[in-house]
């Protein structure tokens, strides 16, 4: 194969793999921001928290990071409920004070990051698992397992969430909360309870995404910042509410980033998603698949 | 109180603070005081857009850094060498494109270089004002959260550009060598005292401007945007123009606060200039002080920046940042109107005799 074609195809595959992972990172935002209209910019901080929990358990018990993240799902669910309860009591209840809610999450992001720095320092941390160093080779393609495993599992997670949202009563209630709260109340469903459950689920996904993150790359507390723009770019590009849209947008951002770092150098890659976000917001705020 | 009168009083207060610092304090007073004053300017600038118009700007650091990097670029600029202007256009991911260059003799500028700091401030303010205007145009249709996220995105795009801009040092950063002292109208002054004095003047200007805006038609226009943009537009308030004015003024003041920064710190790298702590601080200070009037950012900056300086010295800088974050969360939940709101509520309670 022509080397330039091989380079291109490898960049494409790498982009698709990282895009799958981005879908897992963004799905929480798609639920909290897209469906519930809660601007949880602290989401990346919860992801990093998930990474560090996977790290601690991996270091002390040698447990697989992704398995760990699934075990601690209930804890993250609980954390999400608590955060939503605070948010609801102090902001949402009193009507639309978006400005203060934003500042609240911004503060939360910052506090989480600094606490992680105080506890763990700014060194990069990594985990050990059998598949992290393995690479699957096929001709000129090299597919590292540390990319493939998170990608496939995150697609599985998004598919499960999509099934939950469209097939179950609770899931449909969550979708309904974003459309018509009054109607929900008339059906004797408490919208606050539904929103709390949905927000808790969105935080729970951060646990799994955090484990994927630390499998893919070493993590330090401020890594989360690069993800703020990325996840919102993907979420907006994907049309906010739609999980399939999120997956497609995640793949697009992943591929464009991978192409940029292959052809222009990695130092330009962060600008891609943010640039994409700025352009999308300026010209097509409804997103690619938006109505 | 009339604005010129207010300006003079503020100047007198500023001069008095400077005098006391000269008389009682050492060099450290000026180093710490400079940071506090810088945050007064940043918080006031943020409040013009965030507090008056209700548009949350997470990208304060970007404007600050634009001002700082303008200074770096002008500091590195050598007018004795011909200036090379290049235009290159490339189609992404291909080798197709062109590059055209021409040189310009700029040696006539050499008598005025290196530029004094006030000129750098004007220049930095101009450029970051233009960036603010550009941001306003780009985010015309965005409200609430989308605007906030777009400003965050803008900060990262600008940071990536600076990291890849070799002329100002790229990710390696740039050293600025400043004189240790200078003679000012026959008086010998340490450089840090000079910087302190300039920042003091800048914060007096920023506060006067904020107070002027607050009491003018412009301020009332801003308030209508904050309270109900749709209704304001329906009533014929030119919301679009007002928003652009607000983003421009706010950006300009932030850039002006950033312009002397390279001379203060001596070594500037993108991570410092674009640090998230500027974003957090310039939101936290008005929120903690109170966002509805010019007093809020002043009080907030004085309290938070002083506290932060103290904690940084006694414990560590991480704790300083942590405390700001915690205070921000605490105030937005418990006291949404900030310290100013708390004081007003207490005063009202005393007046009516309730306890």
Short mmCIF file of C-alpha atoms in Angstrom, two decimals, chain A residues 33 39 41 86 90-91 99-100 102-104 106-111 113-115 117-118 225 228 232 236 240 256 259-260 263-264 267-268 270-271 274-275 277-278 281-285, chain B residues 50 54-56 58 90-93 138 141-142 144-146 148-150 152-154 156-157 160-161 163-164 276-277 279-280 283 287 316 318-319 321-322 325-326 328-329 332-333 336:
data_model
loop_
_atom_site.label_atom_id
_atom_site.label_comp_id
_atom_site.label_asym_id
_atom_site.label_seq_id
_atom_site.Cartn_x
_atom_site.Cartn_y
_atom_site.Cartn_z
CA UNK A 33 -27.25 19.53 29.19
CA UNK A 39 -25.28 23.20 32.20
CA UNK A 41 -19.62 22.09 32.97
CA UNK A 86 -28.22 20.95 45.82
CA UNK A 90 -30.58 26.47 45.45
CA UNK A 91 -31.22 27.38 41.81
CA UNK A 99 -26.10 32.65 35.57
CA UNK A 100 -25.68 31.49 39.15
CA UNK A 102 -23.33 28.18 35.74
CA UNK A 103 -21.08 29.77 38.33
CA UNK A 104 -21.97 26.95 40.73
CA UNK A 106 -17.78 26.26 37.34
CA UNK A 107 -16.84 26.44 41.02
CA UNK A 108 -17.49 22.72 41.42
CA UNK A 109 -15.22 21.94 38.47
CA UNK A 110 -12.50 24.03 39.95
CA UNK A 111 -12.81 22.71 43.50
CA UNK A 113 -9.67 19.72 40.26
CA UNK A 114 -7.79 21.49 43.04
CA UNK A 115 -8.69 18.83 45.61
CA UNK A 117 -4.15 18.20 42.86
CA UNK A 118 -3.82 18.56 46.63
CA UNK A 225 -10.16 21.05 31.01
CA UNK A 228 -14.84 20.83 28.49
CA UNK A 232 -19.78 20.57 24.48
CA UNK A 236 -23.93 20.77 20.28
CA UNK A 240 -28.09 18.15 22.03
CA UNK A 256 -10.80 15.63 12.37
CA UNK A 259 -6.14 14.13 10.93
CA UNK A 260 -5.03 17.48 12.30
CA UNK A 263 -0.80 16.34 9.24
CA UNK A 264 -0.27 19.55 11.22
CA UNK A 267 -0.17 21.15 19.17
CA UNK A 268 -2.97 22.25 16.84
CA UNK A 270 -7.06 21.26 20.80
CA UNK A 271 -8.12 24.12 18.56
CA UNK A 274 -13.15 24.36 19.98
CA UNK A 275 -13.02 25.89 16.54
CA UNK A 277 -17.76 24.46 18.45
CA UNK A 278 -17.41 28.18 17.77
CA UNK A 281 -22.59 27.83 17.60
CA UNK A 282 -22.24 30.82 15.30
CA UNK A 283 -23.83 29.32 12.19
CA UNK A 284 -25.86 26.29 13.14
CA UNK A 285 -26.75 26.32 16.85
CA UNK B 50 -21.51 39.52 33.28
CA UNK B 54 -26.06 38.91 32.37
CA UNK B 55 -23.68 37.28 29.91
CA UNK B 56 -21.25 34.95 31.67
CA UNK B 58 -15.57 32.14 31.14
CA UNK B 90 -3.35 26.33 2.30
CA UNK B 91 -6.15 23.91 1.59
CA UNK B 92 -6.35 21.74 4.72
CA UNK B 93 -4.69 18.31 4.59
CA UNK B 138 -19.46 35.49 16.62
CA UNK B 141 -27.28 34.56 18.48
CA UNK B 142 -26.14 32.82 21.62
CA UNK B 144 -26.99 31.93 28.50
CA UNK B 145 -25.02 28.72 28.63
CA UNK B 146 -24.12 28.68 24.95
CA UNK B 148 -20.50 30.95 28.26
CA UNK B 149 -19.28 27.81 26.52
CA UNK B 150 -18.38 29.77 23.39
CA UNK B 152 -14.43 29.10 26.93
CA UNK B 153 -13.89 27.77 23.43
CA UNK B 154 -12.50 31.10 22.30
CA UNK B 156 -8.67 27.61 24.02
CA UNK B 157 -8.51 28.59 20.35
CA UNK B 160 -3.52 27.17 20.76
CA UNK B 161 -2.66 30.02 18.42
CA UNK B 163 1.33 28.15 21.65
CA UNK B 164 2.01 27.79 17.94
CA UNK B 276 -8.00 29.01 34.42
CA UNK B 277 -7.47 30.86 37.69
CA UNK B 279 -11.30 32.93 34.57
CA UNK B 280 -12.41 31.68 37.97
CA UNK B 283 -16.13 35.41 37.95
CA UNK B 287 -20.17 37.09 42.40
CA UNK B 316 0.19 27.12 49.29
CA UNK B 318 -3.39 25.43 45.52
CA UNK B 319 -5.16 26.24 48.76
CA UNK B 321 -7.34 28.64 44.48
CA UNK B 322 -9.39 26.09 46.40
CA UNK B 325 -13.69 27.99 44.41
CA UNK B 326 -15.34 27.15 47.73
CA UNK B 328 -17.77 31.03 44.91
CA UNK B 329 -19.95 27.96 45.50
CA UNK B 332 -23.90 31.60 44.78
CA UNK B 333 -25.88 29.21 46.99
CA UNK B 336 -26.71 35.38 45.68
#
